Short mmCIF file of N, CA and C in Angstrom, two decimals:
data_model
loop_
_atom_site.label_atom_id
_atom_site.label_comp_id
_atom_site.label_asym_id
_atom_site.label_seq_id
_atom_site.Cartn_x
_atom_site.Cartn_y
_atom_site.Cartn_z
N MET A 23 83.54 108.67 76.87
CA MET A 23 83.51 108.70 75.32
C MET A 23 84.34 107.63 74.74
N ALA A 24 85.63 107.70 75.06
CA ALA A 24 86.90 106.61 75.13
C ALA A 24 86.30 105.58 75.33
N GLU A 25 86.05 105.72 76.55
CA GLU A 25 85.64 104.09 77.40
C GLU A 25 83.92 103.32 76.57
N GLN A 26 83.27 104.29 75.95
CA GLN A 26 81.75 103.23 75.18
C GLN A 26 82.66 102.77 73.88
N GLY A 27 83.30 103.88 73.01
CA GLY A 27 84.19 103.04 72.08
C GLY A 27 84.88 101.88 72.66
N ALA A 28 85.75 102.05 74.07
CA ALA A 28 86.66 100.99 73.83
C ALA A 28 85.38 99.87 74.20
N ALA A 29 84.70 99.88 75.01
CA ALA A 29 82.79 98.91 75.57
C ALA A 29 82.93 98.00 73.48
N GLU A 30 82.82 98.90 73.14
CA GLU A 30 81.63 97.89 71.92
C GLU A 30 82.72 97.79 71.48
N SER A 31 84.46 97.90 70.75
CA SER A 31 84.99 97.28 70.37
C SER A 31 84.95 95.74 71.43
N THR A 32 85.02 95.69 72.14
CA THR A 32 85.33 94.73 73.33
C THR A 32 83.92 93.63 73.45
N LEU A 33 82.76 94.65 73.02
CA LEU A 33 81.41 93.21 72.36
C LEU A 33 82.17 92.96 71.19
N LEU A 34 82.42 93.76 69.87
CA LEU A 34 82.70 93.55 68.95
C LEU A 34 83.84 91.93 68.90
N ARG A 35 84.69 92.38 69.47
CA ARG A 35 85.66 91.30 69.71
C ARG A 35 84.85 89.48 69.80
N GLY A 36 84.43 90.11 71.30
CA GLY A 36 83.68 89.19 71.83
C GLY A 36 82.88 88.69 71.29
N THR A 37 82.08 88.58 71.12
CA THR A 37 80.95 88.13 69.93
C THR A 37 81.96 87.67 68.84
N ALA A 38 82.44 88.13 67.95
CA ALA A 38 83.21 87.54 66.87
C ALA A 38 83.75 86.49 66.88
N ILE A 39 84.14 86.42 68.60
CA ILE A 39 84.65 84.93 68.83
C ILE A 39 84.02 83.58 69.41
N PHE A 40 82.65 84.50 69.53
CA PHE A 40 81.43 83.58 70.03
C PHE A 40 81.14 82.97 68.87
N ALA A 41 80.94 83.87 67.55
CA ALA A 41 80.73 83.00 66.61
C ALA A 41 81.80 82.18 65.82
N ALA A 42 82.71 82.66 65.58
CA ALA A 42 83.39 81.79 65.46
C ALA A 42 84.08 80.43 66.25
N SER A 43 83.51 80.81 67.56
CA SER A 43 83.68 78.99 68.53
C SER A 43 82.41 78.01 68.28
N ALA A 44 81.25 79.01 68.12
CA ALA A 44 79.82 78.71 67.84
C ALA A 44 80.08 77.71 65.72
N THR A 45 81.15 78.14 65.32
CA THR A 45 81.08 77.88 64.03
C THR A 45 82.39 76.78 64.11
N VAL A 46 83.60 76.44 65.07
CA VAL A 46 84.16 75.14 64.76
C VAL A 46 82.89 73.83 65.54
N VAL A 47 82.34 74.40 66.53
CA VAL A 47 81.69 73.65 67.17
C VAL A 47 80.64 72.60 66.24
N LEU A 48 80.18 73.81 65.51
CA LEU A 48 79.26 72.90 64.83
C LEU A 48 79.82 71.92 63.61
N TYR A 49 81.14 72.95 63.05
CA TYR A 49 81.66 71.22 62.76
C TYR A 49 82.18 70.15 62.99
N LEU A 50 82.51 70.61 64.08
CA LEU A 50 83.39 69.28 64.57
C LEU A 50 82.30 68.37 64.85
N LEU A 51 80.92 69.30 65.30
CA LEU A 51 79.80 67.88 66.02
C LEU A 51 79.32 67.16 64.49
N GLY A 52 79.07 67.68 63.56
CA GLY A 52 78.87 67.19 61.92
C GLY A 52 80.23 66.29 61.54
N LEU A 53 81.67 66.31 62.42
CA LEU A 53 82.84 65.60 61.53
C LEU A 53 82.36 64.28 62.60
N LEU A 54 82.23 64.97 64.12
CA LEU A 54 81.68 63.22 64.64
C LEU A 54 80.68 62.78 64.37
N LEU A 55 79.60 63.33 64.04
CA LEU A 55 77.95 62.25 63.10
C LEU A 55 78.72 61.39 62.61
N ALA A 56 79.37 62.33 61.08
CA ALA A 56 79.86 60.87 59.69
C ALA A 56 80.94 60.21 59.91
N GLY A 57 81.72 60.54 60.74
CA GLY A 57 82.50 60.14 61.58
C GLY A 57 82.23 58.35 62.11
N PHE A 58 81.00 58.51 63.33
CA PHE A 58 80.80 57.60 63.76
C PHE A 58 80.36 57.03 63.64
N ALA A 59 79.31 57.73 62.59
CA ALA A 59 78.76 56.74 60.89
C ALA A 59 79.27 55.72 60.24
N VAL A 60 80.52 55.86 59.75
CA VAL A 60 81.66 55.51 58.84
C VAL A 60 82.50 54.42 59.65
N SER A 61 82.07 54.74 61.07
CA SER A 61 82.98 53.66 61.59
C SER A 61 82.48 52.60 62.39
N GLU A 62 81.32 52.53 61.72
CA GLU A 62 80.51 51.94 62.31
C GLU A 62 80.25 50.63 60.62
N VAL A 63 80.52 50.65 60.26
CA VAL A 63 80.78 50.48 58.15
C VAL A 63 81.66 49.01 58.03
N GLY A 64 82.74 49.72 59.12
CA GLY A 64 84.02 48.72 59.23
C GLY A 64 83.36 46.83 60.01
N SER A 65 82.52 46.52 60.72
CA SER A 65 82.53 46.29 62.20
C SER A 65 81.29 45.65 61.88
N GLY A 66 81.19 44.43 62.85
CA GLY A 66 80.16 44.09 62.86
C GLY A 66 79.69 43.25 61.25
N THR A 67 77.62 42.77 61.74
CA THR A 67 77.59 41.44 60.66
C THR A 67 76.73 42.40 59.98
N ASN A 68 76.07 42.33 58.88
CA ASN A 68 75.23 43.57 58.55
C ASN A 68 75.99 45.28 57.74
N SER A 69 76.77 45.14 58.25
CA SER A 69 77.95 45.98 58.17
C SER A 69 77.94 47.16 56.45
N THR A 70 77.53 46.39 55.97
CA THR A 70 78.82 47.35 54.34
C THR A 70 77.24 46.55 53.12
N PRO A 71 76.71 47.19 53.10
CA PRO A 71 76.59 49.03 53.34
C PRO A 71 76.42 49.64 54.26
N MET A 72 76.40 51.14 54.63
CA MET A 72 75.90 51.27 55.48
C MET A 72 74.55 51.34 55.79
N HIS A 73 73.95 50.44 56.99
CA HIS A 73 72.65 51.16 57.56
C HIS A 73 71.90 52.27 57.24
N GLN A 74 72.82 52.77 57.92
CA GLN A 74 72.41 54.19 57.38
C GLN A 74 71.69 54.85 56.43
N CYS A 75 72.23 54.01 55.14
CA CYS A 75 71.70 54.03 53.70
C CYS A 75 70.98 53.21 53.22
N VAL A 76 70.85 52.50 53.58
CA VAL A 76 69.77 51.10 53.14
C VAL A 76 68.87 51.72 54.17
N TYR A 77 68.39 52.50 55.24
CA TYR A 77 67.00 52.61 56.49
C TYR A 77 66.57 53.70 55.60
N ALA A 78 67.78 54.58 55.05
CA ALA A 78 67.27 55.99 54.34
C ALA A 78 65.83 56.49 54.30
N SER A 79 65.12 57.52 54.81
CA SER A 79 63.55 57.57 53.79
C SER A 79 63.81 58.22 52.80
N ASN A 80 64.87 58.18 52.56
CA ASN A 80 64.35 59.42 51.56
C ASN A 80 65.51 58.35 50.03
N ALA A 81 65.79 57.03 50.30
CA ALA A 81 66.43 56.20 49.55
C ALA A 81 65.72 55.92 48.51
N PRO A 82 66.31 56.13 46.86
CA PRO A 82 65.14 55.14 45.63
C PRO A 82 64.45 54.01 46.36
N GLU A 83 63.00 54.15 45.43
CA GLU A 83 62.19 52.74 45.83
C GLU A 83 62.92 51.40 45.43
N GLY A 84 63.54 50.51 45.96
CA GLY A 84 63.72 49.50 45.10
C GLY A 84 65.62 49.51 44.43
N ALA A 85 66.04 50.70 45.42
CA ALA A 85 67.38 50.67 44.21
C ALA A 85 68.53 50.15 45.95
N GLN A 86 69.39 49.60 45.27
CA GLN A 86 70.12 48.82 46.07
C GLN A 86 71.93 49.79 46.50
N VAL A 87 71.55 50.06 47.48
CA VAL A 87 73.16 50.59 47.93
C VAL A 87 74.16 50.29 47.80
N GLU A 88 74.93 51.11 47.18
CA GLU A 88 76.45 49.92 47.15
C GLU A 88 77.55 50.36 48.08
N THR A 89 77.63 52.10 48.13
CA THR A 89 78.62 52.51 48.88
C THR A 89 77.96 54.22 49.37
N HIS A 90 79.23 54.71 49.44
CA HIS A 90 79.15 55.86 50.41
C HIS A 90 79.72 56.86 50.51
N GLU A 91 80.25 57.97 50.28
CA GLU A 91 81.16 58.86 49.93
C GLU A 91 80.76 60.11 51.49
N VAL A 92 81.70 60.68 52.04
CA VAL A 92 81.65 61.19 53.18
C VAL A 92 82.23 62.71 52.21
N ARG A 93 81.58 64.14 52.86
CA ARG A 93 82.02 65.39 52.01
C ARG A 93 81.76 65.84 53.20
N TYR A 94 82.68 66.51 53.39
CA TYR A 94 83.47 67.80 54.43
C TYR A 94 82.73 68.95 54.20
N LEU A 95 82.78 69.54 53.53
CA LEU A 95 81.99 70.77 52.87
C LEU A 95 80.69 70.86 52.20
N PRO A 96 79.39 71.03 52.03
CA PRO A 96 78.97 70.64 53.75
C PRO A 96 79.65 69.57 53.93
N VAL A 97 80.11 69.41 55.67
CA VAL A 97 79.13 67.92 55.68
C VAL A 97 77.91 67.35 55.91
N HIS A 98 78.56 66.11 55.14
CA HIS A 98 76.95 64.40 55.09
C HIS A 98 77.86 64.55 54.23
N ILE A 99 77.09 63.04 54.07
CA ILE A 99 77.30 61.66 53.38
C ILE A 99 76.93 60.97 52.61
N LEU A 100 77.00 60.87 51.23
CA LEU A 100 76.27 60.17 50.31
C LEU A 100 76.41 58.74 49.96
N CYS A 101 74.36 58.38 49.83
CA CYS A 101 74.92 57.12 49.38
C CYS A 101 74.79 56.85 47.68
N ARG A 102 75.69 56.00 47.68
CA ARG A 102 75.11 55.52 46.06
C ARG A 102 74.14 54.06 45.88
N THR A 103 73.79 54.68 45.05
CA THR A 103 73.87 52.92 44.42
C THR A 103 74.07 52.61 43.01
N THR A 104 73.65 51.22 43.02
CA THR A 104 74.58 50.69 42.34
C THR A 104 74.32 50.74 40.50
N ASP A 105 73.35 51.44 40.25
CA ASP A 105 72.37 51.94 39.10
C ASP A 105 73.16 53.80 39.75
N GLY A 106 73.63 53.95 40.32
CA GLY A 106 74.70 55.41 39.70
C GLY A 106 74.07 56.39 40.56
N ARG A 107 73.16 56.60 40.96
CA ARG A 107 72.01 57.73 42.21
C ARG A 107 72.49 57.78 42.80
N MET A 108 72.45 59.04 43.32
CA MET A 108 73.15 59.49 45.23
C MET A 108 72.05 60.15 46.14
N PHE A 109 71.86 60.19 46.92
CA PHE A 109 71.36 60.47 47.69
C PHE A 109 71.88 61.08 49.09
N ASN A 110 71.04 61.80 50.17
CA ASN A 110 71.86 62.44 51.45
C ASN A 110 71.44 61.12 52.32
N SER A 111 72.11 60.23 53.09
CA SER A 111 72.07 59.48 54.18
C SER A 111 71.15 59.72 55.42
N GLY A 112 71.70 61.50 55.44
CA GLY A 112 70.63 61.47 56.81
C GLY A 112 71.04 61.18 58.14
N VAL A 113 72.47 61.46 57.88
CA VAL A 113 73.44 60.97 59.31
C VAL A 113 73.52 62.97 60.28
N VAL A 114 74.38 63.46 59.04
CA VAL A 114 74.08 64.89 59.50
C VAL A 114 73.15 65.60 59.60
N PRO A 115 72.34 65.91 60.58
CA PRO A 115 70.97 67.21 60.63
C PRO A 115 70.42 68.02 59.66
N SER A 116 69.74 67.87 58.89
CA SER A 116 69.59 68.60 57.84
C SER A 116 69.42 70.56 58.99
N TRP A 117 69.72 71.00 59.99
CA TRP A 117 69.90 72.12 60.34
C TRP A 117 71.40 72.64 60.32
N LEU A 118 72.01 71.66 60.86
CA LEU A 118 73.28 71.58 60.55
C LEU A 118 74.33 72.50 59.20
N ASN A 119 74.57 72.71 58.30
CA ASN A 119 74.79 72.87 57.42
C ASN A 119 74.01 73.69 57.21
N PRO A 120 73.58 74.49 57.60
CA PRO A 120 72.79 76.17 56.83
C PRO A 120 72.65 77.10 58.56
N ALA A 121 73.28 75.95 59.45
CA ALA A 121 73.66 76.75 60.62
C ALA A 121 74.80 77.41 60.93
N LEU A 122 75.69 76.39 61.03
CA LEU A 122 77.48 76.40 60.03
C LEU A 122 77.72 77.76 59.13
N ALA A 123 76.70 77.88 58.00
CA ALA A 123 77.18 78.23 57.18
C ALA A 123 76.68 80.03 57.54
N VAL A 124 75.56 80.44 57.92
CA VAL A 124 75.75 81.49 59.40
C VAL A 124 76.60 81.92 60.38
N SER A 125 76.13 81.18 61.19
CA SER A 125 77.97 81.17 62.30
C SER A 125 79.19 81.78 61.60
N PHE A 126 79.22 81.05 61.00
CA PHE A 126 80.08 81.44 59.89
C PHE A 126 79.97 82.22 58.61
N ALA A 127 79.39 83.26 58.49
CA ALA A 127 78.86 84.40 57.93
C ALA A 127 78.79 85.24 59.07
N ALA A 128 78.46 85.58 60.14
CA ALA A 128 78.35 86.58 61.59
C ALA A 128 79.99 86.26 62.12
N THR A 129 80.78 85.35 61.66
CA THR A 129 81.61 85.80 62.07
C THR A 129 82.85 86.03 61.57
N VAL A 130 82.27 86.05 60.17
CA VAL A 130 83.39 86.91 59.31
C VAL A 130 83.06 88.09 59.24
N ALA A 131 81.81 88.26 58.98
CA ALA A 131 81.37 89.85 59.60
C ALA A 131 81.84 90.50 60.84
N LEU A 132 81.68 90.07 61.83
CA LEU A 132 82.05 90.96 63.64
C LEU A 132 83.54 91.02 63.28
N ALA A 133 84.47 89.96 62.59
CA ALA A 133 85.55 90.35 62.66
C ALA A 133 86.14 92.02 61.88
N ALA A 134 85.86 91.38 60.64
CA ALA A 134 85.46 92.83 59.60
C ALA A 134 84.86 94.02 60.78
N ALA A 135 83.79 93.51 60.85
CA ALA A 135 83.14 95.14 62.36
C ALA A 135 84.18 96.08 62.75
N ALA A 136 85.05 94.67 64.61
CA ALA A 136 85.89 94.75 64.84
C ALA A 136 87.27 95.78 64.40
N PHE A 137 87.61 95.27 62.89
CA PHE A 137 88.39 95.50 62.43
C PHE A 137 88.43 96.85 62.23
N VAL A 138 87.34 97.04 61.53
CA VAL A 138 87.08 98.55 61.23
C VAL A 138 86.89 99.71 62.09
N GLN A 139 87.39 99.26 63.02
CA GLN A 139 86.23 99.93 64.21
C GLN A 139 87.29 100.14 64.56
N ALA A 140 88.10 99.27 65.17
CA ALA A 140 89.89 99.54 65.37
C ALA A 140 90.42 100.45 65.15
N ASP A 141 90.43 100.51 63.41
CA ASP A 141 91.29 100.82 62.97
C ASP A 141 90.51 102.66 63.78
N ARG A 142 89.56 102.33 63.19
CA ARG A 142 89.44 104.47 63.44
C ARG A 142 89.78 105.00 64.38
N ARG A 143 89.55 103.44 65.55
CA ARG A 143 89.82 104.73 66.53
C ARG A 143 91.50 104.80 67.14
N ALA A 144 92.27 103.84 66.08
CA ALA A 144 93.47 104.10 66.23
C ALA A 144 94.06 105.15 65.13
N ALA A 145 93.46 105.53 64.05
CA ALA A 145 92.95 106.81 63.52
C ALA A 145 92.49 107.90 64.05
N ALA A 146 91.20 108.15 64.77
CA ALA A 146 91.66 109.26 65.98
C ALA A 146 92.52 108.81 67.15
N ARG A 147 92.86 108.15 68.04
CA ARG A 147 93.85 108.09 68.88
C ARG A 147 95.40 109.04 67.76
N GLN A 148 95.98 108.37 66.53
CA GLN A 148 96.39 109.82 66.26
C GLN A 148 96.16 110.96 65.83
N ALA A 149 95.10 111.20 65.41
CA ALA A 149 94.50 113.03 64.91
C ALA A 149 94.41 113.58 66.03
N SER A 150 94.34 112.65 67.39
CA SER A 150 93.94 113.81 68.47
C SER A 150 95.50 114.03 69.50
N ALA A 151 96.16 113.67 68.86
CA ALA A 151 97.74 113.25 69.66
C ALA A 151 98.96 114.63 68.66
N ARG A 152 97.83 114.79 67.48
CA ARG A 152 98.53 115.25 66.68
C ARG A 152 98.05 116.84 67.04
N SER A 153 97.38 116.62 67.36
CA SER A 153 96.86 118.24 67.57
C SER A 153 96.90 118.97 68.62
#
């Protein structure tokens, strides 16, 4: 019986570590995509404003893109037009931030479950030691 509890605890910890790793990888992917897009702005002909903003499929009709703004949580790049409107550049895929949120929530839930299980096992060990 003790081995089964240890195996479950190990599985929970391992799954929590995997979920945390997935969260880190997804966040770094978003940062890399945003970083590469922003790094292109400073070099080359016709690099300002950001070409991902100028040619975005969701850009307002007839709008002149003035600048961009990088947001880190959730990871995305907003484009600002001369009349003050903002829209998403589409540099970061639309699935990335929801996947990041799910993996973060899974990390928290699995880490909490592993902590509770470890606490219960320690309490059970203490109770059996007293007997």
